[in-house]
């Protein structure tokens, strides 16, 4: 179902299953967006696809290869990058150190990648010697995305990258996401700002209680009256 | 003119009994507190066995020192123990790694609560103190050799013409110089090397470190290597300076923890600052000011008593009181922080 895909995933945090058989996927160069109410299991699904949660049933595949049993670190080496919803920067470290840590697994010279991140997010170049914890919400999210880009991933997973930022900064971040997707990277993104996110989405997944409620192109979901009524506020 | 001499005499007196010993003791506490803080920042528990780890390190160093002395090896004016110290460090590091492999790792896999680790560390404290008494015995050991003084009191008097002498023991000089070197190395490592940065990253945000491909097992191992090395150095320097008595190292746990917490536990800069705050407070509060007052006032003002705020027997209480005050007023310490 795509370059990266999680198929019929079941699993949770030890108690009842949070994921109730949902499937999510994304292709290279595409933006896939996961939306749904709070507590639907969006973050849980992302963690499961990154190996931070063991699946009780179902599988995760990357480029046709089953990776369900791989630990997160190994998925990083296979080209997956993840920006979690919370605590997604090293607050006590400088912007530059955050990016260096993003490149931790690389033993080659990553200075060009760092320059690429700086040209994508110019404000980070200005603030490179500041502690990430001292930055504004939007700048922090840029550090978080930049950190994940340092491994030159083929898939980038973002969990609510626009949480707590102003609408202007949100548009700005979405523009950057589109720019990243254009380089051929697959982007799988969870978003609270469902309408704006679906507008830039090639694919959309509406998740409710750990299951797929609607799956379609972003445009189709935006046009669907039911989806609009239930999830996009009319 | 005499007034200036009197002030200089008072300063020399204070330097001799407070400043110089305070710098040495502060360095020892700082090194000890750094070990405690490293474990806290990375492994997230309070390692009560750290005092005994220092004792263990000092013991290995002493055994090797005796062996070297037996072979007729010496280090000129410097203590032979400095030559033995690398072996002491290696021994202590191996011991730490062994305890981690067979004890702490088990609890890590269980994702044990910090308080469980703390109790485990108390257990290790007892094991270590037993091992030390079994191997080297409970009695006092002197192992300092070489030149005893860098600056003798009489030489100082002759040099300056003051009545009051100022002596600097070799062990004090060696302590301060070694501490400066070790701290510089540690900060260079943490702030400039890839591995050091990865430790800070792990200490800051364990999950994100994992996502970045930083291996927890490696970070944990390096933490014990650094902690063991710091403990061996601190324990040996303390033993050189004060004489090695196995039981004193248990008593060091309180001032060491006070240092770490006063500075801000988990923060290396804080550990160093805290070490000096505690050491100087102990000395300033237990110092008898009678002679300082005698220098600074006309003769008949000299009080009868010693003008000592606290008897030296109460010096542990100083750490304790400072600790309580800090916990009440600013629990995060001078340099707030839980990360390296
Ligand atoms: N670490 C956790 N341990 C236990 N339960 C959790 C944990 N994280 C989330 N949950 C529970 O899983 C459910 C789904 O959470 P989450 O995936 O974060 O939802 P979403 O991201 O869609 O808002 C919620 O009921 C939440 O309480
Ligand atoms: Mg979420």
Coordinates of C-alpha atoms and ligand atoms in Angstrom, one line a residue:
Chain A
X1 CA 0.0 0.0 0.0
X2 CA 3.0 2.3 -0.4
X3 CA 6.6 2.9 0.1
X4 CA 6.0 2.8 3.9
X5 CA 2.9 1.1 5.1
X6 CA 1.4 -0.2 8.3
X7 CA -1.2 -2.9 7.5
X8 CA -4.1 -3.9 9.8
X9 CA -2.2 -2.8 12.9
X10 CA -3.4 -3.9 16.4
X11 CA -1.7 -3.0 19.6
X12 CA -1.5 -0.7 22.6
X13 CA 0.4 0.1 25.8
X14 CA -0.2 -3.2 27.6
X15 CA -3.9 -2.7 28.3
X16 CA -6.6 -2.8 25.7
X17 CA -5.6 -2.4 22.1
X18 CA -5.5 1.3 21.0
X19 CA -5.0 0.4 17.4
X20 CA -7.9 -1.6 16.1
X21 CA -6.7 -2.7 12.7
X22 CA -5.9 0.6 11.1
X23 CA -3.8 0.8 7.9
X24 CA -1.7 3.7 6.9
X25 CA 0.7 4.3 4.1
X26 CA 2.6 6.8 2.0
X27 CA 4.5 6.8 -1.3
X28 CA 7.8 8.6 -2.2
X29 CA 7.3 12.3 -3.0
X30 CA 3.8 12.1 -1.5
X31 CA 2.3 13.8 1.5
X32 CA 0.0 11.6 3.5
X33 CA -2.0 13.1 6.3
X34 CA -3.6 11.4 9.3
X35 CA -6.4 13.2 11.0
X36 CA -9.0 12.3 13.6
X37 CA -10.3 13.2 17.0
X38 CA -8.0 13.4 20.1
X39 CA -7.2 10.0 21.5
X40 CA -8.0 8.3 18.2
X41 CA -4.6 6.6 18.2
X42 CA -2.9 8.8 15.6
X43 CA 0.3 9.2 17.7
X44 CA 0.1 5.5 18.7
X45 CA 0.0 4.5 15.0
X46 CA 3.0 6.6 14.3
X47 CA 5.0 5.1 17.2
X48 CA 4.0 1.6 16.0
X49 CA 5.2 2.3 12.5
X50 CA 8.5 3.6 14.0
X51 CA 8.9 0.5 16.2
X52 CA 8.4 2.3 19.5
X53 CA 5.5 0.1 20.2
X54 CA 5.2 -3.6 19.5
X55 CA 2.3 -4.6 17.4
X56 CA 0.2 -7.5 18.6
X57 CA -1.0 -8.1 15.0
X58 CA -0.4 -6.6 11.6
X59 CA 2.8 -5.5 10.0
X60 CA 4.9 -2.6 8.9
X61 CA 6.7 -2.6 5.5
X62 CA 9.3 -0.3 4.1
X63 CA 10.0 -0.5 0.3
X64 CA 8.4 -4.0 0.2
X65 CA 10.4 -5.3 3.1
X66 CA 8.8 -6.4 6.4
X67 CA 10.3 -4.4 9.2
X68 CA 7.8 -5.1 12.0
X69 CA 10.4 -6.5 14.4
X70 CA 13.1 -3.8 13.8
X71 CA 14.0 -1.5 16.7
X72 CA 13.7 2.3 16.0
X73 CA 17.5 2.7 15.7
X74 CA 17.5 0.2 12.8
X75 CA 14.6 1.9 11.1
X76 CA 16.7 5.2 11.3
X77 CA 19.5 3.5 9.4
X78 CA 17.0 2.2 6.9
X79 CA 16.1 5.8 6.0
X80 CA 13.2 6.6 8.3
X81 CA 13.0 9.8 10.2
X82 CA 10.5 10.7 13.0
X83 CA 9.5 13.9 14.7
X84 CA 7.5 12.9 17.7
X85 CA 4.6 15.0 19.0
X86 CA 6.2 15.9 22.3
X87 CA 9.7 16.6 23.5
X88 CA 11.0 16.6 20.0
X89 CA 14.2 18.7 20.5
X90 CA 17.1 18.4 22.9
X91 CA 16.2 21.6 24.9
X92 CA 19.5 22.0 26.7
X93 CA 21.6 21.7 23.5
X94 CA 22.2 24.3 20.9
X95 CA 20.5 24.2 17.5
X96 CA 23.6 23.0 15.8
X97 CA 24.1 20.3 18.4
X98 CA 20.6 19.2 17.8
X99 CA 21.3 18.8 14.2
X100 CA 24.6 17.0 14.9
X101 CA 22.7 14.5 17.1
X102 CA 20.2 14.0 14.2
X103 CA 23.2 13.0 12.2
X104 CA 24.6 10.7 14.9
X105 CA 24.5 7.5 12.9
X106 CA 26.3 9.1 10.0
X107 CA 30.0 8.6 9.9
X108 CA 30.5 10.6 6.7
X109 CA 30.8 14.4 6.4
X110 CA 27.3 15.8 7.0
X111 CA 28.1 19.5 6.6
X112 CA 26.3 19.8 3.3
X113 CA 23.1 18.3 4.8
X114 CA 23.4 20.8 7.6
X115 CA 23.7 23.6 5.1
X116 CA 20.6 22.2 3.3
X117 CA 18.7 22.3 6.6
X118 CA 19.9 25.8 7.2
X119 CA 18.7 26.9 3.7
X120 CA 15.4 25.3 4.3
X121 CA 15.0 27.0 7.7
X122 CA 17.2 30.1 7.5
X123 CA 16.2 31.2 11.1
X124 CA 18.0 28.1 12.4
X125 CA 21.3 29.3 10.9
X126 CA 21.0 32.6 12.8
X127 CA 20.2 30.8 16.0
X128 CA 22.7 27.9 15.6
X129 CA 24.5 28.6 18.9
X130 CA 21.3 29.1 21.0
X131 CA 19.8 26.4 23.2
X132 CA 16.8 24.9 21.5
X133 CA 14.8 25.3 24.7
X134 CA 15.1 29.1 24.4
X135 CA 13.5 29.2 20.9
X136 CA 9.8 30.0 20.0
X137 CA 7.4 27.1 19.3
X138 CA 7.7 27.5 15.6
X139 CA 11.5 27.6 15.6
X140 CA 11.6 24.6 17.9
X141 CA 9.4 22.6 15.4
X142 CA 11.9 23.7 12.7
X143 CA 14.8 22.3 14.8
X144 CA 12.8 19.1 15.3
X145 CA 12.2 18.6 11.6
X146 CA 15.8 19.7 10.8
X147 CA 17.1 17.1 13.3
X148 CA 15.1 14.3 11.5
X149 CA 16.3 15.5 8.1
X150 CA 20.0 15.1 9.1
X151 CA 20.0 11.4 8.3
X152 CA 18.8 12.2 4.7
X153 CA 15.7 10.0 5.3
X154 CA 13.6 8.6 2.5
X155 CA 10.5 8.7 4.7
X156 CA 9.8 11.5 7.2
X157 CA 7.1 11.0 9.8
X158 CA 5.8 14.1 11.6
X159 CA 3.4 14.0 14.5
X160 CA 1.6 17.3 14.7
X161 CA 4.4 19.5 13.5
X162 CA 2.3 22.7 13.8
X163 CA 1.0 22.1 17.3
X164 CA 0.9 25.4 19.2
X165 CA 2.1 27.7 16.5
X166 CA 0.3 30.7 14.9
X167 CA -1.6 30.3 11.6
X168 CA 1.1 32.2 9.8
X169 CA 3.9 29.9 11.1
X170 CA 1.7 26.9 10.3
X171 CA 1.4 28.0 6.6
X172 CA 5.1 28.6 6.6
X173 CA 5.8 25.1 8.0
X174 CA 3.4 23.5 5.5
X175 CA 5.3 25.2 2.6
X176 CA 8.5 23.7 3.9
X177 CA 6.8 20.3 4.1
X178 CA 5.8 20.6 0.5
X179 CA 9.3 21.6 -0.4
X180 CA 10.7 18.5 1.4
X181 CA 8.2 16.2 -0.4
X182 CA 9.3 17.7 -3.8
X183 CA 12.8 16.3 -3.2
X184 CA 11.2 12.8 -3.4
X185 CA 10.9 12.1 0.3
X186 CA 7.7 10.4 1.5
X187 CA 6.0 12.4 4.2
X188 CA 3.5 10.9 6.7
X189 CA 2.1 13.6 8.9
X190 CA -0.4 13.7 11.8
X191 CA -2.3 17.0 11.9
X192 CA -4.8 18.7 14.2
X193 CA -5.4 21.4 11.6
X194 CA -7.2 18.9 9.5
X195 CA -8.5 21.2 6.8
X196 CA -5.3 23.0 6.0
X197 CA -3.4 19.7 6.1
X198 CA -5.7 17.9 3.8
X199 CA -5.3 20.7 1.3
X200 CA -1.7 19.8 0.8
X201 CA -2.2 16.0 1.2
X202 CA -2.0 13.5 -1.6
X203 CA -3.6 11.0 0.6
X204 CA -5.7 11.4 3.8
X205 CA -6.6 9.0 6.5
X206 CA -9.4 9.7 9.0
X207 CA -8.7 7.6 12.1
X208 CA -11.4 7.0 14.8
X209 CA -10.9 4.7 17.7
X210 CA -7.9 3.0 16.2
X211 CA -9.7 2.2 12.9
X212 CA -9.7 3.8 9.4
X213 CA -13.0 5.7 9.1
X214 CA -12.3 7.3 5.7
X215 CA -9.4 6.9 3.4
X216 CA -9.0 8.9 0.2
X217 CA -7.1 11.6 -1.6
X218 CA -6.9 14.9 0.4
X219 CA -9.1 16.6 -2.1
X220 CA -11.8 13.9 -2.0
X221 CA -11.9 14.0 1.8
X222 CA -12.2 17.7 1.7
X223 CA -15.1 17.4 -0.7
X224 CA -16.9 14.7 1.2
X225 CA -19.9 16.2 3.1
X226 CA -19.8 13.6 5.8
X227 CA -16.1 14.1 6.5
X228 CA -16.6 17.9 6.5
X229 CA -19.5 17.6 8.9
X230 CA -17.9 15.2 11.3
X231 CA -14.2 16.2 11.2
X232 CA -13.7 19.6 9.5
X233 CA -16.3 21.6 11.3
X234 CA -18.9 21.8 8.5
Chain B
X1 CA 52.1 50.5 58.8
X2 CA 51.5 48.0 61.5
X3 CA 47.9 48.0 60.5
X4 CA 48.8 46.7 57.0
X5 CA 51.0 44.0 58.5
X6 CA 48.2 42.9 60.8
X7 CA 45.7 42.7 57.9
X8 CA 48.3 40.6 56.0
X9 CA 48.8 38.4 59.0
X10 CA 45.1 37.9 59.3
X11 CA 44.8 37.0 55.6
X12 CA 47.7 34.6 55.9
X13 CA 46.1 33.0 58.9
X14 CA 42.7 32.6 57.0
X15 CA 44.5 31.3 53.9
X16 CA 46.4 28.8 55.9
X17 CA 43.4 27.4 57.8
X18 CA 40.5 28.1 55.5
X19 CA 41.4 29.0 51.9
X20 CA 44.1 26.5 51.1
X21 CA 42.5 23.5 52.8
X22 CA 39.1 24.7 51.5
X23 CA 40.4 24.7 47.9
X24 CA 41.8 21.2 48.3
X25 CA 38.7 19.8 50.1
X26 CA 36.4 21.7 47.7
X27 CA 38.2 20.0 44.7
X28 CA 37.8 16.6 46.3
X29 CA 34.1 17.2 46.9
X30 CA 33.6 18.7 43.4
X31 CA 35.2 15.5 41.9
X32 CA 32.9 13.4 44.1
X33 CA 29.9 15.4 43.3
X34 CA 30.6 15.2 39.6
X35 CA 30.5 11.4 39.8
X36 CA 27.2 11.5 41.6
X37 CA 25.8 14.1 39.1
X38 CA 26.9 12.0 36.1
X39 CA 25.0 9.0 37.4
X40 CA 22.0 11.1 38.2
X41 CA 21.9 12.8 34.9
X42 CA 22.2 9.7 32.8
X43 CA 21.0 6.8 34.9
X44 CA 18.6 8.9 36.9
X45 CA 19.2 7.7 40.4
X46 CA 21.1 8.8 43.4
X47 CA 24.1 6.6 43.8
X48 CA 24.7 6.2 47.5
X49 CA 27.6 3.8 46.8
X50 CA 29.7 6.6 45.4
X51 CA 31.6 7.3 48.6
X52 CA 32.6 3.6 48.9
X53 CA 33.4 3.6 45.2
X54 CA 35.9 6.4 46.0
X55 CA 37.2 4.3 48.9
X56 CA 37.6 1.3 46.6
X57 CA 39.5 3.4 44.0
X58 CA 41.8 4.7 46.7
X59 CA 42.4 1.2 48.0
X60 CA 43.5 -0.1 44.6
X61 CA 45.8 2.9 44.2
X62 CA 47.3 2.3 47.7
X63 CA 47.9 -1.4 47.0
X64 CA 49.7 -0.5 43.7
X65 CA 51.6 2.3 45.5
X66 CA 52.9 -0.1 48.1
X67 CA 53.9 -2.5 45.4
X68 CA 55.7 0.3 43.5
X69 CA 57.4 1.5 46.7
X70 CA 58.5 -2.1 47.4
X71 CA 60.1 -2.1 44.0
X72 CA 61.9 1.1 44.9
X73 CA 60.0 3.2 42.4
X74 CA 59.2 6.8 43.3
X75 CA 58.0 9.9 41.7
X76 CA 60.5 12.4 43.0
X77 CA 58.9 15.1 45.0
X78 CA 55.4 14.0 44.0
X79 CA 53.5 11.2 45.7
X80 CA 54.1 7.7 44.2
X81 CA 50.3 7.3 44.4
X82 CA 50.0 9.4 41.2
X83 CA 51.9 6.7 39.3
X84 CA 49.6 4.1 40.8
X85 CA 46.4 6.1 40.1
X86 CA 45.9 4.9 36.5
X87 CA 45.7 1.4 37.8
X88 CA 43.3 2.5 40.5
X89 CA 41.1 4.1 37.8
X90 CA 41.1 1.0 35.7
X91 CA 40.2 -1.2 38.6
X92 CA 37.4 1.1 39.7
X93 CA 36.0 1.4 36.2
X94 CA 36.0 -2.4 35.9
X95 CA 34.3 -2.7 39.2
X96 CA 31.6 -0.2 38.2
X97 CA 31.0 -1.9 34.8
X98 CA 30.8 -5.3 36.6
X99 CA 28.2 -4.1 39.1
X100 CA 26.3 -2.5 36.2
X101 CA 26.4 -5.7 34.2
X102 CA 25.3 -7.9 37.0
X103 CA 23.1 -5.7 39.1
X104 CA 21.9 -2.4 37.6
X105 CA 21.3 -3.8 34.2
X106 CA 18.8 -6.2 35.7
X107 CA 16.8 -3.3 37.2
X108 CA 17.1 -1.3 34.0
X109 CA 15.4 -4.0 32.0
X110 CA 12.7 -4.1 34.6
X111 CA 12.3 -0.3 34.2
X112 CA 12.7 -0.1 38.0
X113 CA 11.7 3.1 39.8
X114 CA 14.5 5.5 40.9
X115 CA 13.9 4.6 44.5
X116 CA 14.6 0.9 43.7
X117 CA 18.0 1.9 42.2
X118 CA 18.7 4.0 45.3
X119 CA 18.1 1.0 47.6
X120 CA 20.2 -1.2 45.3
X121 CA 23.0 1.4 45.5
X122 CA 22.8 1.2 49.3
X123 CA 23.2 -2.6 49.0
X124 CA 26.3 -2.1 46.8
X125 CA 27.6 0.4 49.4
X126 CA 27.6 -2.4 52.0
X127 CA 29.2 -4.9 49.6
X128 CA 31.9 -2.5 48.7
X129 CA 32.7 -1.4 52.2
X130 CA 32.9 -5.1 53.2
X131 CA 35.3 -5.8 50.3
X132 CA 37.5 -2.8 51.2
X133 CA 37.7 -3.9 54.8
X134 CA 38.4 -7.5 53.8
X135 CA 41.2 -6.6 51.4
X136 CA 43.0 -3.7 53.1
X137 CA 41.6 -3.8 56.6
X138 CA 39.8 -1.2 58.6
X139 CA 42.8 0.7 60.0
X140 CA 44.3 4.0 58.9
X141 CA 46.8 4.0 56.1
X142 CA 49.3 6.7 55.3
X143 CA 50.6 6.4 51.7
X144 CA 51.7 9.9 50.9
X145 CA 55.4 10.1 50.1
X146 CA 57.7 12.5 48.3
X147 CA 58.0 16.1 49.4
X148 CA 55.5 17.0 52.2
X149 CA 55.3 20.7 51.5
X150 CA 55.2 22.9 48.4
X151 CA 55.5 25.9 50.7
X152 CA 56.6 25.6 54.3
X153 CA 55.3 27.9 57.0
X154 CA 58.8 29.0 58.0
X155 CA 59.8 29.7 54.4
X156 CA 56.7 31.8 54.0
X157 CA 57.6 33.8 57.1
X158 CA 61.1 34.4 55.9
X159 CA 59.9 35.4 52.5
X160 CA 57.3 37.8 53.7
X161 CA 58.5 38.8 57.1
X162 CA 55.1 38.1 58.6
X163 CA 54.5 36.5 62.0
X164 CA 51.9 34.2 60.6
X165 CA 53.0 31.3 58.5
X166 CA 51.3 29.9 55.4
X167 CA 51.9 26.3 54.5
X168 CA 50.8 24.5 51.3
X169 CA 51.0 20.8 51.4
X170 CA 52.0 18.9 48.3
X171 CA 48.8 16.9 48.6
X172 CA 46.8 20.1 48.5
X173 CA 48.6 21.3 45.4
X174 CA 48.4 18.0 43.7
X175 CA 44.7 17.8 44.5
X176 CA 43.9 21.2 43.0
X177 CA 46.0 20.7 39.9
X178 CA 44.6 17.2 39.3
X179 CA 41.1 18.4 39.8
X180 CA 41.5 21.3 37.3
X181 CA 42.9 18.8 34.7
X182 CA 40.2 16.3 35.2
X183 CA 37.4 18.9 35.1
X184 CA 38.9 20.4 31.9
X185 CA 39.0 17.0 30.3
X186 CA 35.5 16.2 31.3
X187 CA 34.1 19.5 29.9
X188 CA 36.0 19.1 26.7
X189 CA 34.6 15.6 26.4
X190 CA 31.0 16.5 27.1
X191 CA 30.9 19.7 24.9
X192 CA 33.3 18.9 22.1
X193 CA 33.2 15.2 21.3
X194 CA 30.6 13.3 19.4
X195 CA 30.3 10.7 22.2
X196 CA 30.2 13.4 24.9
X197 CA 27.4 15.2 23.1
X198 CA 25.5 12.0 22.7
X199 CA 25.6 11.6 26.5
X200 CA 24.2 15.0 27.0
X201 CA 21.5 14.3 24.4
X202 CA 20.6 11.1 26.2
X203 CA 20.5 12.9 29.5
X204 CA 18.3 15.6 28.0
X205 CA 15.8 13.4 26.2
X206 CA 16.2 9.6 26.3
X207 CA 13.5 8.9 23.7
X208 CA 14.7 11.4 21.2
X209 CA 18.3 10.1 21.7
X210 CA 17.0 6.6 20.8
X211 CA 15.3 8.0 17.7
X212 CA 18.6 9.6 16.7
X213 CA 20.3 6.2 16.8
X214 CA 22.2 6.8 20.0
X215 CA 22.8 3.5 21.8
X216 CA 21.7 3.5 25.4
X217 CA 24.0 0.6 26.3
X218 CA 27.0 2.6 25.1
X219 CA 25.9 5.8 26.9
X220 CA 25.5 3.8 30.1
X221 CA 28.9 2.1 29.8
X222 CA 30.6 5.4 29.2
X223 CA 28.8 7.0 32.2
X224 CA 30.2 4.2 34.4
X225 CA 33.7 4.6 33.0
X226 CA 33.7 8.3 33.7
X227 CA 32.1 7.8 37.1
X228 CA 34.6 5.2 38.1
X229 CA 37.5 7.3 37.0
X230 CA 36.2 10.3 38.9
X231 CA 35.6 8.3 42.0
X232 CA 39.1 6.7 41.9
X233 CA 40.7 10.1 41.5
X234 CA 38.6 11.8 44.2
X235 CA 39.1 9.0 46.6
X236 CA 42.8 8.9 46.1
X237 CA 43.2 12.7 46.4
X238 CA 41.1 12.7 49.6
X239 CA 43.2 9.8 51.0
X240 CA 46.5 11.6 50.1
X241 CA 45.3 14.8 51.8
X242 CA 43.7 13.4 54.9
X243 CA 45.2 9.9 55.2
X244 CA 43.2 6.9 54.1
X245 CA 40.6 5.7 56.6
X246 CA 38.0 3.4 55.1
X247 CA 35.2 4.6 57.4
X248 CA 35.5 8.3 56.4
X249 CA 34.3 7.6 52.9
X250 CA 30.8 6.8 54.2
X251 CA 30.7 10.1 55.9
X252 CA 31.7 11.8 52.6
X253 CA 28.4 10.8 51.0
X254 CA 26.5 13.6 52.8
X255 CA 28.8 16.5 51.8
X256 CA 29.1 15.1 48.3
X257 CA 25.4 14.9 47.8
X258 CA 25.0 18.3 49.4
X259 CA 27.5 19.6 46.9
X260 CA 25.7 18.1 43.9
X261 CA 22.3 19.2 45.1
X262 CA 23.3 22.7 46.1
X263 CA 24.9 23.2 42.7
X264 CA 21.9 21.7 40.9
X265 CA 22.0 17.9 40.6
X266 CA 22.7 16.7 37.1
X267 CA 24.6 19.8 36.2
X268 CA 28.4 19.4 36.2
X269 CA 29.1 23.1 36.7
X270 CA 26.8 23.0 39.7
X271 CA 28.7 20.0 41.1
X272 CA 31.9 22.0 41.1
X273 CA 30.4 25.2 42.5
X274 CA 28.6 23.2 45.1
X275 CA 31.8 21.4 46.2
X276 CA 33.5 24.7 46.9
X277 CA 30.4 26.2 48.6
X278 CA 30.2 23.2 51.0
X279 CA 33.9 22.9 51.7
X280 CA 34.4 26.6 52.4
X281 CA 31.2 26.8 54.5
X282 CA 32.4 23.8 56.6
X283 CA 35.7 25.5 57.2
X284 CA 34.4 29.0 57.8
X285 CA 31.8 27.9 60.3
X286 CA 34.1 25.6 62.3
X287 CA 37.2 28.0 62.2
X288 CA 38.2 29.6 65.4
X289 CA 38.4 33.4 64.6
X290 CA 40.2 34.4 67.9
X291 CA 43.6 35.0 66.3
X292 CA 42.1 36.8 63.3
X293 CA 40.4 39.2 65.6
X294 CA 43.6 39.6 67.6
X295 CA 45.4 40.7 64.5
X296 CA 42.7 43.1 63.4
X297 CA 41.8 44.8 66.7
X298 CA 43.8 46.5 69.4
X299 CA 45.2 44.0 72.0
X300 CA 42.7 44.3 74.8
X301 CA 39.7 43.5 72.5
X302 CA 40.7 39.9 72.2
X303 CA 37.8 37.7 73.4
X304 CA 38.4 34.9 75.9
X305 CA 36.7 32.2 73.8
X306 CA 37.9 30.7 70.5
X307 CA 35.2 32.6 68.6
X308 CA 34.2 29.5 66.8
X309 CA 30.7 29.3 65.4
X310 CA 30.6 25.5 65.5
X311 CA 32.8 22.8 67.0
X312 CA 34.6 20.8 64.3
X313 CA 32.6 17.8 65.5
X314 CA 29.6 19.4 63.9
X315 CA 31.1 19.9 60.5
X316 CA 28.8 17.3 58.9
X317 CA 25.9 19.3 60.2
X318 CA 27.0 22.2 58.0
X319 CA 26.4 20.2 54.8
X320 CA 23.1 19.0 56.2
X321 CA 21.8 22.4 57.1
X322 CA 22.9 23.9 53.8
X323 CA 21.2 21.0 52.0
X324 CA 18.0 21.5 53.9
X325 CA 18.0 25.2 53.2
X326 CA 18.6 24.7 49.5
X327 CA 15.9 22.1 49.3
X328 CA 13.5 24.5 50.9
X329 CA 14.4 27.7 49.1
X330 CA 15.6 26.5 45.7
X331 CA 15.3 22.8 45.2
X332 CA 16.8 22.9 41.7
X333 CA 20.0 24.3 43.1
X334 CA 22.3 27.2 42.0
X335 CA 22.5 26.0 38.4
X336 CA 19.0 24.5 37.9
X337 CA 19.1 21.4 35.9
X338 CA 18.7 17.7 35.5
X339 CA 20.8 17.4 32.3
X340 CA 24.4 17.3 31.6
Ligands
LIG1 N1 2.3 6.1 26.8 C1 1.0 5.7 26.9 N2 0.6 4.8 27.9 C2 -0.7 4.4 28.0 N3 -1.7 4.9 27.2 C3 -1.4 5.8 26.3 C4 -0.1 6.3 26.1 N4 -0.1 7.2 25.1 C5 -1.4 7.3 24.7 N5 -2.2 6.5 25.4 C6 -3.6 6.3 25.2 O1 -3.8 5.8 23.9 C7 -4.9 6.4 23.3 C8 -4.6 7.1 22.0 O2 -3.6 8.1 22.2 P1 -2.8 8.8 21.1 O3 -2.3 7.8 20.1 O4 -1.9 9.7 21.7 O5 -4.0 9.7 20.4 P2 -3.9 10.9 19.4 O6 -2.5 11.1 19.0 O7 -4.8 10.4 18.2 O8 -4.5 12.0 20.0 C9 -5.5 7.4 24.3 O9 -6.6 6.9 25.0 C10 -4.3 7.6 25.3 O10 -4.8 7.8 26.6
LIG2 MG1 -1.2 12.7 19.2

